[in-house]
Amino acid sequence: MKKVHIVTDSTVELTKEDIGKYGIHVVPLTILINGKTYIDGVDLQPEEFAEMMKGSAELPKSSQPAAGVFKELYDRLGEDGSEIISLHMTGGMSGTVKSAQTAAEMTDSNVTVIDSMYITHALSFQVMEAAEMAKQGKTVAEIVAHLNAVRKKTSLFVVVDVLDNLVKGGRIGKGKAMIGSLLNIKPIATLQDGVYTPVAKARSHKQVVAHLFKAFTEETTGKIVRGVGIAHVNGLAMAEPLKKLIEESGVKDVKLTFATPVISTHTGEGAIGFMYYTD
């Protein structure tokens, strides 16, 4: 029976129950750390990776799935004439969406590839909306139009607690990092058009939580909050107080998860990602 299949990648934050319920296909990225390659979510779990990263002198490297992996999946899913929406993490942080686009050009199946412009829970918002609409029998065009609207009403903040991985990744110099560490500066950034964009600095976990909650309150007042997610890398010192404030404001289903290895590589120890979207 023809349907619309939803494909995504392993930077998404989904439960096994949601993946099974909607038949979502998750293609894993790979992680290279300490000279060994792991498959994200298969033979490497988030907490385990964070411990390994602490002892790694070099920044771990993530690799997008090969185009051939996507093509093989697209061929199989589309062999009965079904259509496919392949929805992935921002192209500003990974070549995953380009790999998917290459595969879409190679396959005979009807594939629509979308750059979500986001990561982790903010990617999940779009994947779950697409999966629910596909289950309802909506067309690819209807789903794509809705996802465009969801993307515009999504906000994402990233807070880095220690600056080591930003230095290793070349995002800031060692001099700036040394000054930042001495001043205990915690950069707050958004994903602007899918790219890491600094927007503020805080000097304590308490200031970070206050800044993020203020932004959330200002952006969601008078609107219906459709989803809130917090991903962390041993960052509960910020994540738990923020979750408590949001729940006390009336939003009950705040998802709190340990960030996937690909995200942890970019942010480092103690970081959090805070995401929400509205109607």
Short mmCIF file of C-alpha atoms in Angstrom, two decimals:
data_model
loop_
_atom_site.label_atom_id
_atom_site.label_comp_id
_atom_site.label_asym_id
_atom_site.label_seq_id
_atom_site.Cartn_x
_atom_site.Cartn_y
_atom_site.Cartn_z
CA MET A 1 0.00 0.00 0.00
CA LYS A 2 1.38 3.39 -1.03
CA LYS A 3 2.13 5.90 1.72
CA VAL A 4 4.42 8.76 2.65
CA HIS A 5 7.49 7.45 4.52
CA ILE A 6 9.41 9.71 6.92
CA VAL A 7 13.21 9.40 7.04
CA THR A 8 15.49 11.30 9.43
CA ASP A 9 18.92 10.96 11.05
CA SER A 10 20.29 10.02 14.45
CA THR A 11 20.61 13.59 15.74
CA VAL A 12 16.85 13.51 16.25
CA GLU A 13 15.42 13.06 19.77
CA LEU A 14 12.72 10.40 19.46
CA THR A 15 11.59 7.60 21.74
CA LYS A 16 11.59 4.01 20.48
CA GLU A 17 7.83 4.08 20.97
CA ASP A 18 7.39 7.06 18.60
CA ILE A 19 9.72 5.52 16.01
CA GLY A 20 7.75 2.28 16.13
CA LYS A 21 4.30 3.87 16.23
CA TYR A 22 4.89 5.99 13.13
CA GLY A 23 7.35 3.72 11.31
CA ILE A 24 9.99 6.48 11.18
CA HIS A 25 13.29 5.50 9.55
CA VAL A 26 16.36 6.80 11.40
CA VAL A 27 19.67 6.73 9.49
CA PRO A 28 22.68 6.90 11.86
CA LEU A 29 25.71 9.13 11.57
CA THR A 30 29.13 7.81 12.61
CA ILE A 31 31.49 9.18 15.26
CA LEU A 32 35.29 8.92 15.29
CA ILE A 33 36.83 9.19 18.75
CA ASN A 34 40.19 7.98 20.06
CA GLY A 35 40.95 6.34 16.73
CA LYS A 36 37.80 4.21 16.67
CA THR A 37 34.59 4.65 14.65
CA TYR A 38 31.18 4.13 16.23
CA ILE A 39 27.64 4.11 14.83
CA ASP A 40 25.56 6.76 16.59
CA GLY A 41 22.81 5.20 18.69
CA VAL A 42 23.78 1.65 17.69
CA ASP A 43 27.09 0.86 19.40
CA LEU A 44 27.54 4.25 21.08
CA GLN A 45 25.11 5.78 23.57
CA PRO A 46 25.02 9.46 24.67
CA GLU A 47 26.18 9.11 28.28
CA GLU A 48 28.96 6.67 27.32
CA PHE A 49 30.21 9.05 24.63
CA ALA A 50 30.30 12.02 27.02
CA GLU A 51 32.61 10.07 29.33
CA MET A 52 34.87 9.13 26.41
CA MET A 53 34.96 12.74 25.22
CA LYS A 54 36.27 13.95 28.61
CA GLY A 55 39.44 11.93 28.12
CA SER A 56 39.95 12.73 24.43
CA ALA A 57 42.77 15.15 23.53
CA GLU A 58 41.28 15.79 20.09
CA LEU A 59 37.77 16.84 19.12
CA PRO A 60 35.74 13.79 18.05
CA LYS A 61 34.61 13.86 14.43
CA SER A 62 31.17 13.01 13.09
CA SER A 63 30.52 11.77 9.56
CA GLN A 64 27.26 11.90 7.64
CA PRO A 65 25.80 8.67 6.22
CA ALA A 66 27.08 7.85 2.74
CA ALA A 67 24.76 8.67 -0.16
CA GLY A 68 24.64 4.95 -0.92
CA VAL A 69 23.09 4.22 2.47
CA PHE A 70 20.31 6.70 1.80
CA LYS A 71 19.82 5.43 -1.77
CA GLU A 72 19.42 1.83 -0.62
CA LEU A 73 16.75 2.91 1.88
CA TYR A 74 14.97 5.15 -0.64
CA ASP A 75 14.97 2.35 -3.23
CA ARG A 76 13.35 -0.04 -0.76
CA LEU A 77 10.76 2.39 0.61
CA GLY A 78 9.73 3.65 -2.82
CA GLU A 79 9.59 0.36 -4.72
CA ASP A 80 5.78 0.20 -4.40
CA GLY A 81 5.36 3.81 -5.53
CA SER A 82 5.32 5.27 -2.02
CA GLU A 83 6.73 8.77 -1.56
CA ILE A 84 9.44 9.75 0.92
CA ILE A 85 10.16 12.85 2.98
CA SER A 86 13.75 12.85 4.22
CA LEU A 87 14.12 15.41 6.98
CA HIS A 88 17.53 16.15 8.49
CA MET A 89 19.68 18.18 10.87
CA THR A 90 20.82 21.61 9.74
CA GLY A 91 23.22 21.67 6.82
CA GLY A 92 25.12 24.35 8.75
CA MET A 93 26.51 21.67 11.07
CA SER A 94 26.67 18.53 8.92
CA GLY A 95 26.76 17.30 5.34
CA THR A 96 23.94 14.83 6.08
CA VAL A 97 21.30 16.74 4.12
CA LYS A 98 23.65 16.99 1.10
CA SER A 99 24.26 13.25 1.24
CA ALA A 100 20.50 12.71 1.26
CA GLN A 101 20.06 15.09 -1.68
CA THR A 102 22.70 13.21 -3.68
CA ALA A 103 20.92 9.93 -2.99
CA ALA A 104 17.56 11.46 -3.97
CA GLU A 105 19.02 12.28 -7.38
CA MET A 106 20.32 8.72 -7.77
CA THR A 107 17.18 6.80 -6.82
CA ASP A 108 14.08 6.17 -8.92
CA SER A 109 11.90 6.73 -5.86
CA ASN A 110 10.05 10.00 -5.29
CA VAL A 111 12.03 11.68 -2.48
CA THR A 112 11.68 15.16 -1.01
CA VAL A 113 14.73 16.15 1.05
CA ILE A 114 14.33 18.89 3.66
CA ASP A 115 16.93 20.76 5.68
CA SER A 116 15.16 21.21 9.02
CA MET A 117 17.57 24.09 9.86
CA TYR A 118 17.62 22.67 13.37
CA ILE A 119 18.94 19.83 15.56
CA THR A 120 17.85 17.50 18.39
CA HIS A 121 14.33 18.24 19.77
CA ALA A 122 13.76 21.05 17.25
CA LEU A 123 14.34 18.49 14.48
CA SER A 124 12.01 16.11 16.33
CA PHE A 125 9.22 18.71 16.30
CA GLN A 126 9.24 18.65 12.50
CA VAL A 127 9.69 14.88 12.21
CA MET A 128 6.75 14.17 14.53
CA GLU A 129 4.50 16.70 12.77
CA ALA A 130 5.39 15.10 9.42
CA ALA A 131 4.83 11.58 10.74
CA GLU A 132 1.43 12.47 12.21
CA MET A 133 0.30 14.11 8.96
CA ALA A 134 1.57 11.16 6.90
CA LYS A 135 -0.42 8.83 9.15
CA GLN A 136 -3.50 10.96 8.49
CA GLY A 137 -3.00 10.51 4.75
CA LYS A 138 -1.88 14.06 3.95
CA THR A 139 0.05 14.68 0.73
CA VAL A 140 3.76 15.50 0.52
CA ALA A 141 2.90 19.04 -0.56
CA GLU A 142 0.62 19.54 2.46
CA ILE A 143 3.25 18.17 4.84
CA VAL A 144 6.05 20.31 3.37
CA ALA A 145 3.92 23.47 3.63
CA HIS A 146 3.14 22.71 7.27
CA LEU A 147 6.80 22.02 8.10
CA ASN A 148 7.75 25.41 6.66
CA ALA A 149 5.30 27.00 9.11
CA VAL A 150 6.59 24.92 12.05
CA ARG A 151 10.18 25.94 11.26
CA LYS A 152 9.30 29.64 11.38
CA LYS A 153 7.66 29.22 14.79
CA THR A 154 10.55 27.29 16.36
CA SER A 155 13.25 28.73 18.62
CA LEU A 156 16.49 27.04 19.67
CA PHE A 157 19.17 28.17 22.11
CA VAL A 158 22.52 26.50 22.80
CA VAL A 159 24.49 27.28 25.96
CA VAL A 160 28.10 26.15 26.26
CA ASP A 161 29.33 25.64 29.82
CA VAL A 162 33.05 25.05 29.16
CA LEU A 163 34.81 26.36 26.07
CA ASP A 164 37.12 23.40 25.31
CA ASN A 165 35.19 22.02 22.34
CA LEU A 166 34.69 25.47 20.80
CA VAL A 167 38.49 25.84 20.84
CA LYS A 168 39.12 22.34 19.48
CA GLY A 169 36.53 22.95 16.75
CA GLY A 170 38.10 26.30 15.79
CA ARG A 171 35.04 28.36 16.72
CA ILE A 172 37.03 30.53 19.16
CA GLY A 173 40.75 31.09 19.78
CA LYS A 174 42.67 29.85 22.83
CA GLY A 175 43.16 33.42 24.08
CA LYS A 176 39.44 34.15 24.09
CA ALA A 177 38.77 30.80 25.71
CA MET A 178 41.27 31.49 28.49
CA ILE A 179 39.70 34.88 29.23
CA GLY A 180 36.22 33.37 28.99
CA SER A 181 37.14 30.59 31.41
CA LEU A 182 38.65 33.03 33.90
CA LEU A 183 35.50 35.16 33.78
CA ASN A 184 33.31 32.04 33.84
CA ILE A 185 31.57 33.22 30.66
CA LYS A 186 28.88 30.95 29.21
CA PRO A 187 28.04 31.85 25.59
CA ILE A 188 24.35 31.70 24.64
CA ALA A 189 23.68 31.17 20.93
CA THR A 190 20.81 30.45 18.57
CA LEU A 191 20.69 28.59 15.30
CA GLN A 192 20.19 31.48 12.86
CA ASP A 193 19.30 30.00 9.45
CA GLY A 194 20.78 26.74 10.72
CA VAL A 195 24.11 28.29 11.75
CA TYR A 196 25.49 28.72 15.30
CA THR A 197 25.05 32.42 16.10
CA PRO A 198 26.09 33.92 19.49
CA VAL A 199 23.43 36.22 20.99
CA ALA A 200 24.37 36.73 24.66
CA LYS A 201 26.79 35.88 27.46
CA ALA A 202 26.09 34.85 31.04
CA ARG A 203 28.37 34.55 34.07
CA SER A 204 26.50 31.83 35.96
CA HIS A 205 24.06 28.96 35.51
CA LYS A 206 21.44 31.07 37.27
CA GLN A 207 21.86 33.90 34.75
CA VAL A 208 21.58 31.42 31.86
CA VAL A 209 18.32 30.01 33.20
CA ALA A 210 16.90 33.51 33.78
CA HIS A 211 17.85 34.62 30.24
CA LEU A 212 16.33 31.55 28.58
CA PHE A 213 13.14 31.63 30.61
CA LYS A 214 12.69 35.33 29.83
CA ALA A 215 13.12 34.66 26.09
CA PHE A 216 10.65 31.77 26.29
CA THR A 217 8.06 33.85 28.17
CA GLU A 218 8.34 36.81 25.79
CA GLU A 219 8.10 34.66 22.65
CA THR A 220 5.23 32.42 23.79
CA THR A 221 2.92 34.88 25.58
CA GLY A 222 -0.54 34.65 24.02
CA LYS A 223 0.42 31.63 21.92
CA ILE A 224 -0.18 27.91 22.25
CA VAL A 225 3.07 26.10 23.06
CA ARG A 226 3.17 22.92 20.96
CA GLY A 227 6.41 21.45 22.27
CA VAL A 228 9.39 22.11 24.54
CA GLY A 229 12.61 20.10 24.66
CA ILE A 230 15.87 20.37 26.57
CA ALA A 231 18.94 18.33 25.61
CA HIS A 232 22.01 18.35 27.85
CA VAL A 233 25.55 16.99 28.14
CA ASN A 234 25.75 16.44 31.90
CA GLY A 235 24.19 19.90 32.06
CA LEU A 236 21.48 19.32 34.66
CA ALA A 237 22.67 22.34 36.68
CA MET A 238 21.00 24.49 34.01
CA ALA A 239 18.53 22.02 32.50
CA GLU A 240 16.61 21.05 35.64
CA PRO A 241 15.91 24.58 36.99
CA LEU A 242 14.85 25.68 33.49
CA LYS A 243 12.52 22.69 33.13
CA LYS A 244 10.99 23.47 36.54
CA LEU A 245 10.32 27.12 35.59
CA ILE A 246 8.70 26.14 32.31
CA GLU A 247 6.50 23.55 33.99
CA GLU A 248 5.49 26.05 36.67
CA SER A 249 4.47 28.44 33.87
CA GLY A 250 1.89 25.88 32.74
CA VAL A 251 3.69 23.73 30.14
CA LYS A 252 3.64 20.16 31.46
CA ASP A 253 5.26 17.97 28.82
CA VAL A 254 8.84 19.32 28.82
CA LYS A 255 11.13 16.67 27.32
CA LEU A 256 14.55 16.39 28.97
CA THR A 257 17.14 14.14 27.31
CA PHE A 258 20.87 13.53 27.17
CA ALA A 259 22.16 15.01 23.89
CA THR A 260 23.24 12.69 21.10
CA PRO A 261 27.01 12.25 20.49
CA VAL A 262 26.98 14.41 17.33
CA ILE A 263 25.55 17.33 19.29
CA SER A 264 27.85 16.72 22.29
CA THR A 265 30.85 16.96 19.97
CA HIS A 266 29.89 20.51 19.01
CA THR A 267 28.93 21.74 22.48
CA GLY A 268 31.13 19.88 24.98
CA GLU A 269 30.61 19.01 28.64
CA GLY A 270 27.92 20.78 30.67
CA ALA A 271 26.10 22.28 27.67
CA ILE A 272 22.35 22.48 27.12
CA GLY A 273 20.10 23.01 24.13
CA PHE A 274 16.68 24.60 24.72
CA MET A 275 13.97 24.39 22.06
CA TYR A 276 10.28 25.17 21.71
CA TYR A 277 7.64 25.85 19.07
CA THR A 278 4.17 27.40 19.02
CA ASP A 279 1.04 27.43 16.91
#
